[in-house]
PDB file of C-alpha atoms and ligand atoms in Angstrom:
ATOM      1  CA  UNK A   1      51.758  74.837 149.420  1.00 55.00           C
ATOM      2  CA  UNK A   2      54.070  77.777 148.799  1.00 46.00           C
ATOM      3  CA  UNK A   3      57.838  77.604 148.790  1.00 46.00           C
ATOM      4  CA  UNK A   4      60.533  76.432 146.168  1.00 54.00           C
ATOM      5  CA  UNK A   5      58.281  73.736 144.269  1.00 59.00           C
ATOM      6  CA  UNK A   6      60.710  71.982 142.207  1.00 75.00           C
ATOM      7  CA  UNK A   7      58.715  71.475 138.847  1.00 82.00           C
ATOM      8  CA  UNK A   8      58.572  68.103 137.430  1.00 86.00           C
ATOM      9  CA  UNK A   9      58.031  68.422 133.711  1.00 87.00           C
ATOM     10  CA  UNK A  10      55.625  65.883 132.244  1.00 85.00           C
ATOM     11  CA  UNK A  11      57.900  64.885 129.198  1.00 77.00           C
ATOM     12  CA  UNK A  12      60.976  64.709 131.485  1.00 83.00           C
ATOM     13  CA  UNK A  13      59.422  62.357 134.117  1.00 93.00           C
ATOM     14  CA  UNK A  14      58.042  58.918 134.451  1.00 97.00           C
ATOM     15  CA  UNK A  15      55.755  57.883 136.891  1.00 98.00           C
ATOM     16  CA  UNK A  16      56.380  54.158 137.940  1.00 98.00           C
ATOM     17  CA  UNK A  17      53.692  52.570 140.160  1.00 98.00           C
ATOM     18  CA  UNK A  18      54.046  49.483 142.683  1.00 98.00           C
ATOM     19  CA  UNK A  19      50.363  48.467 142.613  1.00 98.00           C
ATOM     20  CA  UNK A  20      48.596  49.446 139.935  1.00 98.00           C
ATOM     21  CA  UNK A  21      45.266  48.675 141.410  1.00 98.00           C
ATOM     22  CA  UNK A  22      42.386  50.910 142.273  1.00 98.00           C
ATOM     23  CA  UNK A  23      44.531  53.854 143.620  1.00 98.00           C
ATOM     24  CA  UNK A  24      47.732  53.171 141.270  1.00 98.00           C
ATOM     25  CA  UNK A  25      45.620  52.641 138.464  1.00 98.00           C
ATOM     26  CA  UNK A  26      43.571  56.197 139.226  1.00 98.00           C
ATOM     27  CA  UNK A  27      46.678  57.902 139.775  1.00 98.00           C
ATOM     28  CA  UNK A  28      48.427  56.375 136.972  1.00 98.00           C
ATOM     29  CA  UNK A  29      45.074  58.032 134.490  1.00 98.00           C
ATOM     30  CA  UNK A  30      45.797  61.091 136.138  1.00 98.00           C
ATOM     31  CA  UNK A  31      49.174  60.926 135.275  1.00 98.00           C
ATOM     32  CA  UNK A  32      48.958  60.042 131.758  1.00 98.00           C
ATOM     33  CA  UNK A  33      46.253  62.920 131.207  1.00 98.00           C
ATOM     34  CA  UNK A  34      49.050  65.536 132.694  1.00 97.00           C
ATOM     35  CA  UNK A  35      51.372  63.899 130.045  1.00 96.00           C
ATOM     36  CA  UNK A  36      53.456  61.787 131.800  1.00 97.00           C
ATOM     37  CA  UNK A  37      55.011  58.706 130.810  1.00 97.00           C
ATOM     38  CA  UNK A  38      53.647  55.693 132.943  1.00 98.00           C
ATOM     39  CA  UNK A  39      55.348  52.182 133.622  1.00 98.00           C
ATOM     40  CA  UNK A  40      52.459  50.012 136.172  1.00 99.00           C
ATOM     41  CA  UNK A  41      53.239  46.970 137.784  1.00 99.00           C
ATOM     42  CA  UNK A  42      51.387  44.742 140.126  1.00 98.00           C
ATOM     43  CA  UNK A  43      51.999  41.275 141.702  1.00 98.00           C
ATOM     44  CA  UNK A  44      50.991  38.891 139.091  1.00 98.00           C
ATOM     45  CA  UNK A  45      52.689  39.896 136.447  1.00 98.00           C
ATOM     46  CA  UNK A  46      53.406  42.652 133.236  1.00 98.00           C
ATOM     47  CA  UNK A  47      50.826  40.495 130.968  1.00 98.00           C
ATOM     48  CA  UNK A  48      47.916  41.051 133.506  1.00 98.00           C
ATOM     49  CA  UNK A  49      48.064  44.780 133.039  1.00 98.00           C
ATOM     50  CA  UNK A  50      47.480  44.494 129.064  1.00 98.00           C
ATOM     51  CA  UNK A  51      43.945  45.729 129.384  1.00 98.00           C
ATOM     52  CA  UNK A  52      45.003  48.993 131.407  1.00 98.00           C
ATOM     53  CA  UNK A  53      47.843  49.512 129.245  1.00 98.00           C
ATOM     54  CA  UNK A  54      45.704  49.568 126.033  1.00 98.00           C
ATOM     55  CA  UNK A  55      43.495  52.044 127.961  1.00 98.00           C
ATOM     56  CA  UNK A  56      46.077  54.729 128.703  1.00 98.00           C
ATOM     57  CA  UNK A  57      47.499  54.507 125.629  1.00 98.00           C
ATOM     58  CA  UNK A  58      51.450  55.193 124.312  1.00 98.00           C
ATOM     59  CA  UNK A  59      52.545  56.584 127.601  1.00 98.00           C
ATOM     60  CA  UNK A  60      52.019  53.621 129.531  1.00 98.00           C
ATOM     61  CA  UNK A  61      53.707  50.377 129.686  1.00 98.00           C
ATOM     62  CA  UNK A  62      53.775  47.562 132.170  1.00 98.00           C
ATOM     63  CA  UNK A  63      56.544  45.770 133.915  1.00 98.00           C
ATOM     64  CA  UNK A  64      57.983  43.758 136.601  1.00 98.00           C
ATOM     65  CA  UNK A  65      57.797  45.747 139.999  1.00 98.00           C
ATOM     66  CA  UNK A  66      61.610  45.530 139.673  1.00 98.00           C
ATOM     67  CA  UNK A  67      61.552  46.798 136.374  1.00 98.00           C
ATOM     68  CA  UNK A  68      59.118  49.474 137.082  1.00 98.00           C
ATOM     69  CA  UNK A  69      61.022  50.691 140.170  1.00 98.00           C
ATOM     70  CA  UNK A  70      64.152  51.143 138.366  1.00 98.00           C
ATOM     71  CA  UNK A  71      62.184  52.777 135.725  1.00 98.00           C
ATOM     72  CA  UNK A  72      60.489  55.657 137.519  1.00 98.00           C
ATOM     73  CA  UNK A  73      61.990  58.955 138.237  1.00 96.00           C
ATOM     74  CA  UNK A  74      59.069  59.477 140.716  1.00 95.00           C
ATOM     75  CA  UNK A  75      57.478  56.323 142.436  1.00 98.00           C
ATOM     76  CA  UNK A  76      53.800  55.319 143.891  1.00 98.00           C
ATOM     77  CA  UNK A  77      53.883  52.686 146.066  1.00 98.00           C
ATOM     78  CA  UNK A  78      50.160  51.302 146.324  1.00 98.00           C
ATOM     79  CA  UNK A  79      49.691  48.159 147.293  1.00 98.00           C
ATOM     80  CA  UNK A  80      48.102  46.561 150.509  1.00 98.00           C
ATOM     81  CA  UNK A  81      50.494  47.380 153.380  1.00 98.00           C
ATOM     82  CA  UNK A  82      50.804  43.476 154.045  1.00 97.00           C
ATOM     83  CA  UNK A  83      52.769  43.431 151.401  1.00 98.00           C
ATOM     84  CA  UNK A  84      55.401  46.451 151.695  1.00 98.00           C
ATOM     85  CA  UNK A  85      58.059  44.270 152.483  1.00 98.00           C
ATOM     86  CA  UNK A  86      57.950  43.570 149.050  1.00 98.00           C
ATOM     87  CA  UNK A  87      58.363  46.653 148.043  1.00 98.00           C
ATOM     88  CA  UNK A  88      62.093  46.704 146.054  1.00 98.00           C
ATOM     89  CA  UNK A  89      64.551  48.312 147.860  1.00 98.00           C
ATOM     90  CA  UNK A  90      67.746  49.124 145.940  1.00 98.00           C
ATOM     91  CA  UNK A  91      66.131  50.370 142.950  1.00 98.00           C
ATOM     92  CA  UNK A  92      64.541  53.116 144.509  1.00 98.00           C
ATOM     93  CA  UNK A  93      67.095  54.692 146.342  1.00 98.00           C
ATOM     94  CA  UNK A  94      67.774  58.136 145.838  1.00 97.00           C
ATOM     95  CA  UNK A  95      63.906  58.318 145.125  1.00 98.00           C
ATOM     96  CA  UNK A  96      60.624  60.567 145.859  1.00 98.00           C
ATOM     97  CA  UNK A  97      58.495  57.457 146.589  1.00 98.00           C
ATOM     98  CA  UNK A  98      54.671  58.341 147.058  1.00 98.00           C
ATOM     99  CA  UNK A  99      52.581  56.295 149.768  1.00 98.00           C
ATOM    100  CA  UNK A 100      49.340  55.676 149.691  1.00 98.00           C
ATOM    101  CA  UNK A 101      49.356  52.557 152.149  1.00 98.00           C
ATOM    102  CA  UNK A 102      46.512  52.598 154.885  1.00 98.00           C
ATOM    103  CA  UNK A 103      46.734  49.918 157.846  1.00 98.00           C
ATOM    104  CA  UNK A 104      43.796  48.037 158.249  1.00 98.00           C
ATOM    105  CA  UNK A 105      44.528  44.777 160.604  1.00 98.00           C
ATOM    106  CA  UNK A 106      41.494  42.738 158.919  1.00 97.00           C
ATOM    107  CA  UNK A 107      43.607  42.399 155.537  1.00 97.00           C
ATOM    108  CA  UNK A 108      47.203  43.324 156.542  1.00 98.00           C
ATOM    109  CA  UNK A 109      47.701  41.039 159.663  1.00 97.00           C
ATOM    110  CA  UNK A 110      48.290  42.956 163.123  1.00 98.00           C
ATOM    111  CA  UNK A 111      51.576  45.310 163.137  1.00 98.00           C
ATOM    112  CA  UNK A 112      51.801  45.203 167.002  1.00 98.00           C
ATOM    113  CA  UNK A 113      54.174  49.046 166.584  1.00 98.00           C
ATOM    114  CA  UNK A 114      50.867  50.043 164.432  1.00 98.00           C
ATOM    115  CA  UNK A 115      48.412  48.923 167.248  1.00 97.00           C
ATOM    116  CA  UNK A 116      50.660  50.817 169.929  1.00 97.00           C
ATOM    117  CA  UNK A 117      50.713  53.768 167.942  1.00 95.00           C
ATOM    118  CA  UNK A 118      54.614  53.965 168.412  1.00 97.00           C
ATOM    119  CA  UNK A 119      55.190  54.431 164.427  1.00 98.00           C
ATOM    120  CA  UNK A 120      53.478  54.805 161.452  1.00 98.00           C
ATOM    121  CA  UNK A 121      53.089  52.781 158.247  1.00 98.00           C
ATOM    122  CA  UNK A 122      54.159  55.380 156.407  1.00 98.00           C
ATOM    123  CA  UNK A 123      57.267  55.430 158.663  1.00 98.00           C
ATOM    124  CA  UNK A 124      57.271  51.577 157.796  1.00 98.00           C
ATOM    125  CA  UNK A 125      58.028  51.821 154.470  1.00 98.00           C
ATOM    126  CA  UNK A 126      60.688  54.893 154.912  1.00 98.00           C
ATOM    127  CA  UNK A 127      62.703  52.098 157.258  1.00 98.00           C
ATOM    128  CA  UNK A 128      62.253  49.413 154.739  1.00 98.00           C
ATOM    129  CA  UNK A 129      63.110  52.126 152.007  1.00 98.00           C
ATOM    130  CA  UNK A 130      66.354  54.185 153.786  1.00 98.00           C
ATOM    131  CA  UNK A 131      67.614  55.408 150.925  1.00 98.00           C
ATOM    132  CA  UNK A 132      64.163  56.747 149.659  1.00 98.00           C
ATOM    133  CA  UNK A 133      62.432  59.847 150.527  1.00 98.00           C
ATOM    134  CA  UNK A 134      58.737  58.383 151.226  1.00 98.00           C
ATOM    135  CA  UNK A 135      55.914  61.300 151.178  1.00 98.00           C
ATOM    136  CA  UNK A 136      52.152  60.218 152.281  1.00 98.00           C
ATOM    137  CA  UNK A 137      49.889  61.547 149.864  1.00 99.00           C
ATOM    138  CA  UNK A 138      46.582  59.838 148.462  1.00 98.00           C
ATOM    139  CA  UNK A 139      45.584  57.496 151.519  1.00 98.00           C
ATOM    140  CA  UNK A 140      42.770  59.416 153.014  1.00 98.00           C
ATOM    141  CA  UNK A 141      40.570  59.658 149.232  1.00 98.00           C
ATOM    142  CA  UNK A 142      38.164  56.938 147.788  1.00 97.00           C
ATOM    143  CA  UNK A 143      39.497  56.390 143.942  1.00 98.00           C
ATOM    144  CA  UNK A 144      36.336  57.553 142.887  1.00 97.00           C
ATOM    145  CA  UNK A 145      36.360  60.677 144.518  1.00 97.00           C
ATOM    146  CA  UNK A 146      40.002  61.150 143.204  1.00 98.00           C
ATOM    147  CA  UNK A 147      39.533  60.535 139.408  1.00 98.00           C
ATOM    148  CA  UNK A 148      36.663  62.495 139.648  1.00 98.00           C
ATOM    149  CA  UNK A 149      38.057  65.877 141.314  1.00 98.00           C
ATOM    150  CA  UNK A 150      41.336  67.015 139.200  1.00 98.00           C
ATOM    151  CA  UNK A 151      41.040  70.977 138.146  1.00 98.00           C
ATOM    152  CA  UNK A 152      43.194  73.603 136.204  1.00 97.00           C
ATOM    153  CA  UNK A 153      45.242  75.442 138.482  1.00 96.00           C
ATOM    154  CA  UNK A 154      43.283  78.463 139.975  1.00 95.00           C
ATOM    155  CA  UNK A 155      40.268  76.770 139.447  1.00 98.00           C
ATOM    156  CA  UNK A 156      38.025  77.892 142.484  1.00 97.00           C
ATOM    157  CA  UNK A 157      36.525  74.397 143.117  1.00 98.00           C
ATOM    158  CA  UNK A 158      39.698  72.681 142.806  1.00 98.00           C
ATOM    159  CA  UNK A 159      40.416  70.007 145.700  1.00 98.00           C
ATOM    160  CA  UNK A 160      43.881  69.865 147.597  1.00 98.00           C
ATOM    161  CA  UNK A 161      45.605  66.824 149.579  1.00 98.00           C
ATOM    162  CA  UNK A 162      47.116  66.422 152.469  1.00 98.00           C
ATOM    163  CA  UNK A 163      51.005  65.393 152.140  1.00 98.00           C
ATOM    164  CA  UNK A 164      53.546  64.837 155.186  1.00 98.00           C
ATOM    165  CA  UNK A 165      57.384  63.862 154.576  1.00 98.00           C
ATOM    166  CA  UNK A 166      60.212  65.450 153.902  1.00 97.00           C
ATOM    167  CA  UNK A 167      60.619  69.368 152.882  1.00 98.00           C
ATOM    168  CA  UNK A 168      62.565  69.237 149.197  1.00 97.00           C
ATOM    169  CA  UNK A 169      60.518  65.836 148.636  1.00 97.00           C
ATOM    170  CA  UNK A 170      57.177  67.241 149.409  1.00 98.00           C
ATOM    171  CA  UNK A 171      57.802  70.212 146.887  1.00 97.00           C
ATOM    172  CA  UNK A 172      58.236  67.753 144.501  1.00 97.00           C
ATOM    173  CA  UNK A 173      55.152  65.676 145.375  1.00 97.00           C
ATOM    174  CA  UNK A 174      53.023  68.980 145.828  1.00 97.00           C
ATOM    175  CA  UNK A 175      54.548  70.067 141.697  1.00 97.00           C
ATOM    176  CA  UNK A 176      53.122  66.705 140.794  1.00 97.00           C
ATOM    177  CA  UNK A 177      49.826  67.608 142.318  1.00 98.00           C
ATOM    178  CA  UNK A 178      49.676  70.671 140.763  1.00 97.00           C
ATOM    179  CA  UNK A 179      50.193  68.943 137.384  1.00 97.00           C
ATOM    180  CA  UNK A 180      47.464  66.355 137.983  1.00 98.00           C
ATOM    181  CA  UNK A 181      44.914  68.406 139.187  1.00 98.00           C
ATOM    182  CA  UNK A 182      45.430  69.313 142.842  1.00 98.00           C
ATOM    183  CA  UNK A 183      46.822  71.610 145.440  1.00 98.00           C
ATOM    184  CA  UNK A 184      48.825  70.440 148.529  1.00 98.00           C
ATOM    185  CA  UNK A 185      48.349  70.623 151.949  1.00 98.00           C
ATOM    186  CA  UNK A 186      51.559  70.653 153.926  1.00 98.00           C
ATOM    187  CA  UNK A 187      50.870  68.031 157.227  1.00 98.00           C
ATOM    188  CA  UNK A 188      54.294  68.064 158.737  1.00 98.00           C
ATOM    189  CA  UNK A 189      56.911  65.370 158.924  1.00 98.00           C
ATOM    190  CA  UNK A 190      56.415  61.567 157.763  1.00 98.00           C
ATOM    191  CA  UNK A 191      55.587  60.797 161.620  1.00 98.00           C
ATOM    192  CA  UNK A 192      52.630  63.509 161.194  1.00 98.00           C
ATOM    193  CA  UNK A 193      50.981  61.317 158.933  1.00 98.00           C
ATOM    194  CA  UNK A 194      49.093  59.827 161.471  1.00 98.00           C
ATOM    195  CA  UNK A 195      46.771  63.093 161.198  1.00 98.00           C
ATOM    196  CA  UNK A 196      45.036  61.592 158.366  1.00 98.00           C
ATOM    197  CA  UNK A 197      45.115  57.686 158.809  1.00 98.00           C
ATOM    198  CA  UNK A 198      41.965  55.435 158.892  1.00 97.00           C
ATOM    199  CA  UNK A 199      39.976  56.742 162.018  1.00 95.00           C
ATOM    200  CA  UNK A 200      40.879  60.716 161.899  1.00 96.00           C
ATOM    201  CA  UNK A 201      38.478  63.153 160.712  1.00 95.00           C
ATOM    202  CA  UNK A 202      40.638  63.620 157.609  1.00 96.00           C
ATOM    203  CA  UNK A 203      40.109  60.338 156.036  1.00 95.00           C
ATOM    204  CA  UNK A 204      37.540  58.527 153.821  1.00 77.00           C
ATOM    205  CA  UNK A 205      34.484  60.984 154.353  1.00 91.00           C
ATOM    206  CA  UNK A 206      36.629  64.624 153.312  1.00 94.00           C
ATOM    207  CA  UNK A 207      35.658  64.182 149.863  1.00 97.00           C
ATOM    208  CA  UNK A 208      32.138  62.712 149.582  1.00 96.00           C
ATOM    209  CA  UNK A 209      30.591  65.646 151.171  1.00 92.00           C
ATOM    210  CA  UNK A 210      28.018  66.159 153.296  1.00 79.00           C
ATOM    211  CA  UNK A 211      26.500  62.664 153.130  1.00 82.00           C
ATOM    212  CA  UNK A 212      24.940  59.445 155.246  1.00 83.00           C
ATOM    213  CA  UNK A 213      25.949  57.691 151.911  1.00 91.00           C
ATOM    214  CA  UNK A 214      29.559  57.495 151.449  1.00 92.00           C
ATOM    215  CA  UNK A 215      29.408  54.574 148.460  1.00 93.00           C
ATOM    216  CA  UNK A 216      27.024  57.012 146.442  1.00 94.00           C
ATOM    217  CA  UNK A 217      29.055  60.054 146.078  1.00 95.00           C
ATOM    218  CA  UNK A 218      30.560  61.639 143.156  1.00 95.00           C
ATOM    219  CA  UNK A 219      33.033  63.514 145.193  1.00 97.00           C
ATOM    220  CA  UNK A 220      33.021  66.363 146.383  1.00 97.00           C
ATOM    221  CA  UNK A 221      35.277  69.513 145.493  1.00 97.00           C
ATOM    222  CA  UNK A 222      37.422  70.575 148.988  1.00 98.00           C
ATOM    223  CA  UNK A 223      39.532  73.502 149.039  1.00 98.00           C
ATOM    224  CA  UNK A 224      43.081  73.449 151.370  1.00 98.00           C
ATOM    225  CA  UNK A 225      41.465  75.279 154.016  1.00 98.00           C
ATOM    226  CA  UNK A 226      38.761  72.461 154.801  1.00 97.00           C
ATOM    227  CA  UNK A 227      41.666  69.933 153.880  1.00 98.00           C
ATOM    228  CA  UNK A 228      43.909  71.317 156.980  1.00 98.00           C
ATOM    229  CA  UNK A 229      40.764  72.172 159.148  1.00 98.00           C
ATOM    230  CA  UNK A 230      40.506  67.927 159.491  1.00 97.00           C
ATOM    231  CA  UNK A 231      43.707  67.513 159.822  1.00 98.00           C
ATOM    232  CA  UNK A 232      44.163  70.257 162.253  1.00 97.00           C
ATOM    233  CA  UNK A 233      41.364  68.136 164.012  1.00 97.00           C
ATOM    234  CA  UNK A 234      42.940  64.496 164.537  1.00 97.00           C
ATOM    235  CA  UNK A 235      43.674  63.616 168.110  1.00 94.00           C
ATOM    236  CA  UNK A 236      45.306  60.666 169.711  1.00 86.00           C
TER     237      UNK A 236
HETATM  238  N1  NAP B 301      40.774  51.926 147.052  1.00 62.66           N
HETATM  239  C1  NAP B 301      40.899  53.201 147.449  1.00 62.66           C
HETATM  240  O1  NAP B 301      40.048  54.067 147.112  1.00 62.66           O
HETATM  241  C2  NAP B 301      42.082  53.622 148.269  1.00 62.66           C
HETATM  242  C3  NAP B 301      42.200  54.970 148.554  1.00 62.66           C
HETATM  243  C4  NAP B 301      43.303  55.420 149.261  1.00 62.66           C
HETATM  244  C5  NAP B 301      44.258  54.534 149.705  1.00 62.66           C
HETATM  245  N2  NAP B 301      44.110  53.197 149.464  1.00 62.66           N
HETATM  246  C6  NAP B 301      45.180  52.304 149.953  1.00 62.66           C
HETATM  247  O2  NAP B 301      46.087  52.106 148.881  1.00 62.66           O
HETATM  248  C7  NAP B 301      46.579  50.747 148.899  1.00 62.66           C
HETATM  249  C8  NAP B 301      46.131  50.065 147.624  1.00 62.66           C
HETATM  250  O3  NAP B 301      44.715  50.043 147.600  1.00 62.66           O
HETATM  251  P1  NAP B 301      43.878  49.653 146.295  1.00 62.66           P
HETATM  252  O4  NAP B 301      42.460  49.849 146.658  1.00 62.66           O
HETATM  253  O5  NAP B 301      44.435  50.321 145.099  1.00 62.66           O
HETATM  254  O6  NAP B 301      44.169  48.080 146.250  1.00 62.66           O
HETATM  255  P2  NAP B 301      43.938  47.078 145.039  1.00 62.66           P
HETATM  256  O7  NAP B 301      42.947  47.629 144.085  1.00 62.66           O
HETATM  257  O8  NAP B 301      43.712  45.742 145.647  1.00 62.66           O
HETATM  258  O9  NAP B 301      45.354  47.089 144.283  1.00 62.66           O
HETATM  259  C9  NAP B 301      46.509  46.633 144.933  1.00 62.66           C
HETATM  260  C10 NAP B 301      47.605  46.538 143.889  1.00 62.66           C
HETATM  261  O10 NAP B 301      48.789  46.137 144.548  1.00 62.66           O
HETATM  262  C11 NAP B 301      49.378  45.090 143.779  1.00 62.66           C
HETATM  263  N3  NAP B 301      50.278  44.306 144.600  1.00 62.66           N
HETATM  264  C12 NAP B 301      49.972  43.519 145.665  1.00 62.66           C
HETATM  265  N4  NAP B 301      51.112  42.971 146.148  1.00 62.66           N
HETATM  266  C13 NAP B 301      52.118  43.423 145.375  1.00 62.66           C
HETATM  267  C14 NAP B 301      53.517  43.200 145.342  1.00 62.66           C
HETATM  268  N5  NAP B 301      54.103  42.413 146.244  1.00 62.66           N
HETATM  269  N6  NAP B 301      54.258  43.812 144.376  1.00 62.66           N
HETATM  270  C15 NAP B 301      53.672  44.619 143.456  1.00 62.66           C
HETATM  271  N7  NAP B 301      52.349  44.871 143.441  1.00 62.66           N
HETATM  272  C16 NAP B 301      51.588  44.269 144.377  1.00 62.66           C
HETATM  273  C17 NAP B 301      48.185  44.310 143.256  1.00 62.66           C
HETATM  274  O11 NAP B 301      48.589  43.476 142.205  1.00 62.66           O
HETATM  275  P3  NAP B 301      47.815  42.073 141.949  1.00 62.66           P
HETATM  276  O12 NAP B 301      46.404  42.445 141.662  1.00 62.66           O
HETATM  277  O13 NAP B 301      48.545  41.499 140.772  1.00 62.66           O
HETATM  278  O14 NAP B 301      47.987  41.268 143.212  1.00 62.66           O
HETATM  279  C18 NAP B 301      47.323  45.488 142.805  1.00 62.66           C
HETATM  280  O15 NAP B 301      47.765  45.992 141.552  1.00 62.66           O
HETATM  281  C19 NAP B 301      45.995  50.117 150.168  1.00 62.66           C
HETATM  282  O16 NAP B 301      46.913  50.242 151.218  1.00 62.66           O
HETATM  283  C20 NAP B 301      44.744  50.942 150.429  1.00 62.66           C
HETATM  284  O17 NAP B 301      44.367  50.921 151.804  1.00 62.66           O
HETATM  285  C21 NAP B 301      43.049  52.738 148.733  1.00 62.66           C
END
């Protein structure tokens, strides 16, 4: 993504996550590797995230989701999309809040507006979150795949992601790509984000490659132009 990236400099900038399951947790590694500070929470409690905190080391640390909110400069919210409600509110406003919340009915309970296709979930938690600046980024790639792709800038196999939300907060999002590993793919607004929900071309399968077995792969590097070919793709 070109354009006036605002840079987000590792030792300046903590990374709080809302769910620090298998996406939160991923990201959070990534993170950490880049240099970031790190402050995970989940639902049960600081003490249950002891064993990922000794993994990551002196840059991580694990709070309340309260705690980590108010913590974070930059925010991941990754937690089953049941549950954004939950999501604390005042603490993040006036924040780039990251999204990586997919809708599937069997787990979440039915959002009727979801079903209709009259919003998005991503759009969800921007209403439950007005003072935030949500960007969708990280929805549409298996945890595996994504702690298994990160490259140096310039690298020529180095994977991109698709991000949608708003212009100054998706520069920010698409510096804290670059930092972790990845290139951005710009995919419009927030209400774009459709283009690469469950059931689009762009989701689940982008990254395993060419493959009837979806569970079995390593990941597979894919460049921005194959990235915004799919999402160019997605119809209604
Ligand atoms: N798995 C993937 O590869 C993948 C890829 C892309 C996107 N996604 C999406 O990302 C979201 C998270 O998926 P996941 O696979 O990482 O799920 P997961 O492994 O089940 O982790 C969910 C995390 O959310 C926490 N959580 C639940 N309710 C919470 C609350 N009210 N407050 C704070 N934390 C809460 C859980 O904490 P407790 O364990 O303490 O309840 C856990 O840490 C989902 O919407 C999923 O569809 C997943």
């Amino acid at each position: 993504m070109r354009g006036g990236t605002r840079k987000l400099t590792p030792r300046m900038t903590t990374v709080a996550f809302i769910g620090s399951g298998h996406i939160g947790g991923t990201v959070a590694r990534l993170a950490v590797a880049a240099g970031y500070d790190v402050v995970l929470s989940n639902s049960r409690g600081p003490e249950t995230l002891q064993e990922l905190v000794d993994e990551l080391g002196p840059k991580a640390r694990a709070a309340t989701a309260a705690e980590a909110a108010a913590a974070g400069d930059f925010v991941i919210v990754s937690v089953p999309l049941g549950a954004y409600r939950k999501v604390p509110v005042e603490p993040l406003a006036g924040k780039v809040v990251l999204d990586t919340n997919n809708y599937y009915p069997d787990r979440d309970g039915v959002f009727p507006e979801l079903e209709a296709g009259s919003t998005t979930s991503s759009e969800l938690l921007q209403e439950h979150l007005p003072s935030s600046r949500v960007v969708k980024v990280f929805n549409n790639i298996f945890y595996v795949h994504l702690r298994a792709l990160p490259r140096p800038a310039g690298a020529a196999d180095r994977s991109a992601l698709a991000i949608a939300g708003d212009a100054d907060a998706k520069a920010q999002v698409a510096a804290f790509l670059d930092a972790i590993g990845y290139d951005a793919v710009d995919a419009g607004t927030l209400a774009d984000g459709w283009r690469y929900q469950p059931g689009t071309p762009a989701y689940g399968g982008l990254y395993a490659g060419d493959t009837e077995n979806f569970w079995e792969s390593p990941g597979v590097p894919t460049g921005a132009a194959a990235v915004q070919a799919k999402v160019d793709a997605a119809q209604r």
